[in-house]
mmCIF file of C-alpha atoms and ligand atoms in Angstrom:
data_model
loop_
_atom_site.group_PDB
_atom_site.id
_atom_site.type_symbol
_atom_site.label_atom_id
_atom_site.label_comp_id
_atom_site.label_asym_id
_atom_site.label_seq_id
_atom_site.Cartn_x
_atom_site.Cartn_y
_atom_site.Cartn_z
ATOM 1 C CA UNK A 4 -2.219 -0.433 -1.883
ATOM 2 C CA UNK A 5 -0.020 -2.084 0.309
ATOM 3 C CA UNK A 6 4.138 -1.404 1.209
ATOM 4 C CA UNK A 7 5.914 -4.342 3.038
ATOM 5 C CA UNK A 8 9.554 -3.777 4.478
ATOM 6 C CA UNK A 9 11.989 -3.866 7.250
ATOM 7 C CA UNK A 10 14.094 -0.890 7.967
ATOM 8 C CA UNK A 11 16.901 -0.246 10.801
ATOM 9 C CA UNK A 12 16.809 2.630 13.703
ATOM 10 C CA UNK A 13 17.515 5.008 11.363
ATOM 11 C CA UNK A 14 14.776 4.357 8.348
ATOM 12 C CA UNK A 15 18.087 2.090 6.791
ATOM 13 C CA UNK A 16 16.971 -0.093 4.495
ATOM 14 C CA UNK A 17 19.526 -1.509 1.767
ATOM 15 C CA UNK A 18 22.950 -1.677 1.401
ATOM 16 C CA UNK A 19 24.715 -2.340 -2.111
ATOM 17 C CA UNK A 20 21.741 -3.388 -3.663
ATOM 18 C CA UNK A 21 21.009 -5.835 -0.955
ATOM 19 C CA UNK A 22 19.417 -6.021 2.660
ATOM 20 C CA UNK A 23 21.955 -4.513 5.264
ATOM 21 C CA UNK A 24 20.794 -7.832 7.765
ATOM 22 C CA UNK A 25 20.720 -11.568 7.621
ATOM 23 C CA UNK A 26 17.223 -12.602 9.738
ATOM 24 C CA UNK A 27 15.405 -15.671 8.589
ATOM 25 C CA UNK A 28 12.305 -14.732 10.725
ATOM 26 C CA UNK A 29 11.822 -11.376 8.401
ATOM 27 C CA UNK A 30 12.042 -13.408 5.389
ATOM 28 C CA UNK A 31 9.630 -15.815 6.459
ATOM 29 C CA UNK A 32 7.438 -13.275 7.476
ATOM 30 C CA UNK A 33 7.917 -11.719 3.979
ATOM 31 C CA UNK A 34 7.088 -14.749 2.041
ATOM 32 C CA UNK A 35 3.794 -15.329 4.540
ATOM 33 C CA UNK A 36 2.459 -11.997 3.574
ATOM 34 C CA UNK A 37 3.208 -11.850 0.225
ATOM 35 C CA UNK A 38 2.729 -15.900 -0.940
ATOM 36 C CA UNK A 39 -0.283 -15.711 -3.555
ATOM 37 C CA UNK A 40 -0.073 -12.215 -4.177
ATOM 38 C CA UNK A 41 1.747 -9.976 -6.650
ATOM 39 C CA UNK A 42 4.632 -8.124 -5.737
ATOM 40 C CA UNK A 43 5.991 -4.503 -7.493
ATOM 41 C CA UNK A 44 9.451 -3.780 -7.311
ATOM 42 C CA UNK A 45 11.636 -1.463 -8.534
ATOM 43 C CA UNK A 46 14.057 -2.333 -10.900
ATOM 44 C CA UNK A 47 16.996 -2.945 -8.039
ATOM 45 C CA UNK A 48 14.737 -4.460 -5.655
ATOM 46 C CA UNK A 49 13.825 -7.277 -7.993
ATOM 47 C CA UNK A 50 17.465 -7.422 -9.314
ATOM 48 C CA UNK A 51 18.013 -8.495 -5.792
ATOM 49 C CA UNK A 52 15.914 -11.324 -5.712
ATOM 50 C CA UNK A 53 18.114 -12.938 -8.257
ATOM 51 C CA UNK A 54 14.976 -14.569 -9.518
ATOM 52 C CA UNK A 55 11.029 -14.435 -9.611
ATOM 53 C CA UNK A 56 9.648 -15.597 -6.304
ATOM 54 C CA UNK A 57 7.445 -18.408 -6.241
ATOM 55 C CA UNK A 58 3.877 -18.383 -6.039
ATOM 56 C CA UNK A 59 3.827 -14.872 -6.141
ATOM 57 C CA UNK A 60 3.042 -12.427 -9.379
ATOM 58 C CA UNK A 61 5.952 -9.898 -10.211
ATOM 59 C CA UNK A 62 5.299 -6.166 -11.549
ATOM 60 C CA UNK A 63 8.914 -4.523 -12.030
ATOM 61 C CA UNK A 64 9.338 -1.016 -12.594
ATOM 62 C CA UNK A 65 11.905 0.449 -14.879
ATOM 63 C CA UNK A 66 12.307 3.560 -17.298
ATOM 64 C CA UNK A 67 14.134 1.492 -19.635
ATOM 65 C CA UNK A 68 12.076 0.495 -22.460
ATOM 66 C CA UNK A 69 14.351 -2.396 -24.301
ATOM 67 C CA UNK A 70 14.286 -4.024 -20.551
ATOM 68 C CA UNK A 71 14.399 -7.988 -20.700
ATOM 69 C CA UNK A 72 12.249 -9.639 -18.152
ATOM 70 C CA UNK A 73 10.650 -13.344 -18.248
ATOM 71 C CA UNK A 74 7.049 -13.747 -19.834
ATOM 72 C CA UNK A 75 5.568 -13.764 -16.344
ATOM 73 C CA UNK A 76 6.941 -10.606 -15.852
ATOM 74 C CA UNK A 77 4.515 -7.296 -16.006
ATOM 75 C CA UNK A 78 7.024 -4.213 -16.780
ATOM 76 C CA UNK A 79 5.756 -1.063 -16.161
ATOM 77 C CA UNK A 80 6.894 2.432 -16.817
ATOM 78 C CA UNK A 81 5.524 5.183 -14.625
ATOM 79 C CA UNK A 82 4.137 5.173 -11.550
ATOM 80 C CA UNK A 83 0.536 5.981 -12.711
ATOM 81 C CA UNK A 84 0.812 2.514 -14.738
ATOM 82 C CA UNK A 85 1.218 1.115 -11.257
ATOM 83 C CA UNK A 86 -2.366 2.795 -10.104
ATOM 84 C CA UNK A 87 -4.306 1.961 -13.552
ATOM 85 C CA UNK A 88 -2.265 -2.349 -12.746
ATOM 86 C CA UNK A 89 -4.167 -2.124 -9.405
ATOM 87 C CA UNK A 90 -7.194 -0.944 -10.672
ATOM 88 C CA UNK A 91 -7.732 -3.036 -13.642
ATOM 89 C CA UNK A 92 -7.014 -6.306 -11.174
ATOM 90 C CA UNK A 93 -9.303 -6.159 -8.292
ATOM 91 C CA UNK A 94 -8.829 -9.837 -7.884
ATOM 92 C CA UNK A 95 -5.161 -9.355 -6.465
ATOM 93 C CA UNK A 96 -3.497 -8.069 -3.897
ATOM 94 C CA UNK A 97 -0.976 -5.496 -4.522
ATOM 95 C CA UNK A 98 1.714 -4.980 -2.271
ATOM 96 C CA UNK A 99 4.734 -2.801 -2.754
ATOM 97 C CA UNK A 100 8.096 -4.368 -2.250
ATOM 98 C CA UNK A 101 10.850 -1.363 -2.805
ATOM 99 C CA UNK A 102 12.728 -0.100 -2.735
ATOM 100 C CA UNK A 103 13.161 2.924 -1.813
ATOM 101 C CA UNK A 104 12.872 5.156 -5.592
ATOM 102 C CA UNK A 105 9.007 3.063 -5.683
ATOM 103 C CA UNK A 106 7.758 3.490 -1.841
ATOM 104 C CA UNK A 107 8.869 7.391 -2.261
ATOM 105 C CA UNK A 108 6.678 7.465 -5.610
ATOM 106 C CA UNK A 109 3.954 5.845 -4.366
ATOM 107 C CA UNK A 110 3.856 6.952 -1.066
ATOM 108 C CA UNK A 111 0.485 9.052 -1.632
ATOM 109 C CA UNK A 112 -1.222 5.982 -2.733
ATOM 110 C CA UNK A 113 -0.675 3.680 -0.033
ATOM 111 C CA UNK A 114 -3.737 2.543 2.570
ATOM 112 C CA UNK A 115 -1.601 0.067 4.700
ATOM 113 C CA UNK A 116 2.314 -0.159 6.014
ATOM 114 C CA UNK A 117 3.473 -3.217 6.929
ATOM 115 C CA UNK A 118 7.274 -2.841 8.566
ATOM 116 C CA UNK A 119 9.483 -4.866 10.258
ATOM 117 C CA UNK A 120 11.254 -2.820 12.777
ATOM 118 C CA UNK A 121 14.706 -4.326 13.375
ATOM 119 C CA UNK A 122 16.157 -2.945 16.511
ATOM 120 C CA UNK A 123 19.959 -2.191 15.506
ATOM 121 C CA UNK A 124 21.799 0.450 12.925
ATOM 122 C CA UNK A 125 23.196 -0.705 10.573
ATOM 123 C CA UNK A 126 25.738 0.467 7.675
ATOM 124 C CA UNK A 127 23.373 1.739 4.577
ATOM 125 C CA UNK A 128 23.443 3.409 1.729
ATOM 126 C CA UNK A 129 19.363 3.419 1.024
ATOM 127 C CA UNK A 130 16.404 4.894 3.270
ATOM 128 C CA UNK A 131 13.072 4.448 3.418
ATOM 129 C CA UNK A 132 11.793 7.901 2.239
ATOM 130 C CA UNK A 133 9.864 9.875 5.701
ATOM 131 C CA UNK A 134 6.388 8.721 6.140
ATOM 132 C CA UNK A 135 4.046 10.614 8.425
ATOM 133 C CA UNK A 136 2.703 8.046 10.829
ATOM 134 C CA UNK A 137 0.087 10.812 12.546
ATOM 135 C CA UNK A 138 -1.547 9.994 8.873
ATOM 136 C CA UNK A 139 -1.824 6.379 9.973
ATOM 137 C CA UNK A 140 -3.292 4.658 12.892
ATOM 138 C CA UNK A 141 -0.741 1.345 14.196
ATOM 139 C CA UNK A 142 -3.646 -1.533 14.072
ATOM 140 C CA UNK A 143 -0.985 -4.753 14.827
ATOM 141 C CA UNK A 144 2.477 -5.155 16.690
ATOM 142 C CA UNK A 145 4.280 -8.147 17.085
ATOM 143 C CA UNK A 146 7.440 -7.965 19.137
ATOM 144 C CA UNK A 147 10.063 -11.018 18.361
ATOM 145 C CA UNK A 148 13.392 -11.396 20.614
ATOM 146 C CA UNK A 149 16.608 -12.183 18.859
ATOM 147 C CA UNK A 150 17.680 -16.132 19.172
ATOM 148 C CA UNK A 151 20.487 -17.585 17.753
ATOM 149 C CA UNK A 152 19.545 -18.005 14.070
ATOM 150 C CA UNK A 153 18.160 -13.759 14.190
ATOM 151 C CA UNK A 154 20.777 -11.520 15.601
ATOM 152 C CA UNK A 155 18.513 -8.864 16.354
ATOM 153 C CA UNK A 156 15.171 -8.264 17.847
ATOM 154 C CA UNK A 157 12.569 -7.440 15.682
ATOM 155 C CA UNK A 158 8.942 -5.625 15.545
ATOM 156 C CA UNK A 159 6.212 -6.703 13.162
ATOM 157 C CA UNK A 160 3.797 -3.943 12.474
ATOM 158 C CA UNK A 161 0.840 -2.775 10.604
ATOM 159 C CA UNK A 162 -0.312 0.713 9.886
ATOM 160 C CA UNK A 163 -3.637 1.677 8.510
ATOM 161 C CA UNK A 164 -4.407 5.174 6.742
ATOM 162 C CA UNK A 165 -6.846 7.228 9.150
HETATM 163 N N1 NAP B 206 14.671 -3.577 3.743
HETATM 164 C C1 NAP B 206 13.713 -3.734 2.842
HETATM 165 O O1 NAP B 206 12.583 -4.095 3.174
HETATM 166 C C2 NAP B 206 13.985 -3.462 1.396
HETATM 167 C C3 NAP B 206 12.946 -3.523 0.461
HETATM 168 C C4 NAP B 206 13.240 -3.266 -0.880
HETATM 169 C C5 NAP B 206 14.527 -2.957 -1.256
HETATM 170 N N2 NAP B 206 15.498 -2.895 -0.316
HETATM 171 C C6 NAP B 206 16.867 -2.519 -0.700
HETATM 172 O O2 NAP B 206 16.830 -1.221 -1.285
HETATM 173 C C7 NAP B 206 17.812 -1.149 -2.318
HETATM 174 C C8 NAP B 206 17.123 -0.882 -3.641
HETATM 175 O O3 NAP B 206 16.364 0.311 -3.553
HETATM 176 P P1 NAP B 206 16.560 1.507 -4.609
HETATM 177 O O4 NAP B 206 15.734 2.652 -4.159
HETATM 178 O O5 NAP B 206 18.025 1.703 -4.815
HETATM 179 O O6 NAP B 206 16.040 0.875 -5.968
HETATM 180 P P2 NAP B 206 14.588 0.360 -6.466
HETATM 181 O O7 NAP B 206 13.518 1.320 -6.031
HETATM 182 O O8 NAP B 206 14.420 -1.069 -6.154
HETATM 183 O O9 NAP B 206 14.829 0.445 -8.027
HETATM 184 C C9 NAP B 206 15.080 1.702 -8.606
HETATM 185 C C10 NAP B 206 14.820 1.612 -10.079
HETATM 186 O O10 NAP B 206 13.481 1.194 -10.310
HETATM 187 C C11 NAP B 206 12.935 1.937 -11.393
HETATM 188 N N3 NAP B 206 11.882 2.806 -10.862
HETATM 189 C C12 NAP B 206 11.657 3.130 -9.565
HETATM 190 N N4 NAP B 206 10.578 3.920 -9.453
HETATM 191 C C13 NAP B 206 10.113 4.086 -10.712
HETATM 192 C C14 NAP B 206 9.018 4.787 -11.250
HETATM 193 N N5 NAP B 206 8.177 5.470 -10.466
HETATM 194 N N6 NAP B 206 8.818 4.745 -12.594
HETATM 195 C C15 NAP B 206 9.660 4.032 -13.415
HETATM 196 N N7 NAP B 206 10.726 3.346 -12.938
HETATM 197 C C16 NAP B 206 10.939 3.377 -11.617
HETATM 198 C C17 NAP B 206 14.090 2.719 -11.985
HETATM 199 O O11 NAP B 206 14.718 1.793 -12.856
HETATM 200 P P3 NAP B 206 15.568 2.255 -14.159
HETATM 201 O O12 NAP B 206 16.819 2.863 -13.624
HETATM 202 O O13 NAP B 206 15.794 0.944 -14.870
HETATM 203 O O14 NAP B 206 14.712 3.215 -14.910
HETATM 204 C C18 NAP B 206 14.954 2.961 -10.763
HETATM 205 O O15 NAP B 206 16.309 3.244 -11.074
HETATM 206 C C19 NAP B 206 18.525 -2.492 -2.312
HETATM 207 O O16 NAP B 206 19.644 -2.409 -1.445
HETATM 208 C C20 NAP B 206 17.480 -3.419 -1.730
HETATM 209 O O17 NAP B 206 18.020 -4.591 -1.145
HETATM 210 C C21 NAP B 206 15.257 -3.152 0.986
#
């Protein structure tokens, strides 16, 4: 399993339902990573997207049963309906896109960390829950400078579970 985001200095990583930042370059590097591949969100997280993405398959998870969602749409319940999704569909790629409720649930699960590091603080209401890195060995990192279209520097990285 697989957990894709892009927190601040301080592990900040939403802000009234929505990312705290504006930075094209993260978003590209978003829909790189996850383009062919299905995404699980929590119910916010996919709120926030205001619509499926393209090319990608959606898994939303919410406790609320009478939940509308398009026909493409997998709803799940529980986190352990997440593990049995992943299991019973070898032939995707899972990755975990938030927020923060779903990463902190599924957080024992998870073999690889993909974060975007952006290098300011930021006002947030919503943290990435604390992950213990010494539990994962850094395998890629990708520095990027700010330019004029990204106001802030940013960090591409990948983690691997020792
Ligand atoms: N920077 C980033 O990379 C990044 C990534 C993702 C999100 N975000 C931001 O983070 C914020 C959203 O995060 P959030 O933590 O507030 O919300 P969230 O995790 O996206 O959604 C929370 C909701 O999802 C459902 N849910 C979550 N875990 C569940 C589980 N294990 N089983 C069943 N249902 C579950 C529940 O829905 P019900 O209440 O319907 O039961 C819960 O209230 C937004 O600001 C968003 O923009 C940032």
């Amino acid at each position: 399993m697989i957990f894709i985001w892009a927190e601040d200095q301080n592990h900040g990583i939403g802000l009234k339902g929505t990312l705290p930042w504006h930075l094209p370059a993260d978003l590209k590097f978003f829909k790189q990573t996850t383009m062919g591949n299905t995404l699980v969100s929590g119910r916010r997280t996919f709120a926030s997207y205001k619509k499926p993405l393209p090319h990608r398959k959606h898994v939303v998870l919410t406790t609320d049963s009478s939940a509308q969602y398009p026909d493409d749409v997998t709803v799940l319940h529980e986190t352990q309906a997440v593990i049995a999704y992943e299991r019973d569909h070898p032939d995707e790629t899972v990755i975990i896109s938030g927020g923060a409720k779903v990463f902190a649930s599924l957080l024992p699960y998870v073999d690889t960390l993909i974060r975007t590091r952006v290098d300011h603080a930021f006002e947030v209401d919503t943290y990435m829950p604390a992950i213990d890195y010494s539990k994962f060995k850094l395998v890629e990192q990708q520095h990027r400078l700010a330019d004029e279209k990204n106001q802030y520097a940013l960090t591409f990285e990948r983690w691997q579970r020792r």
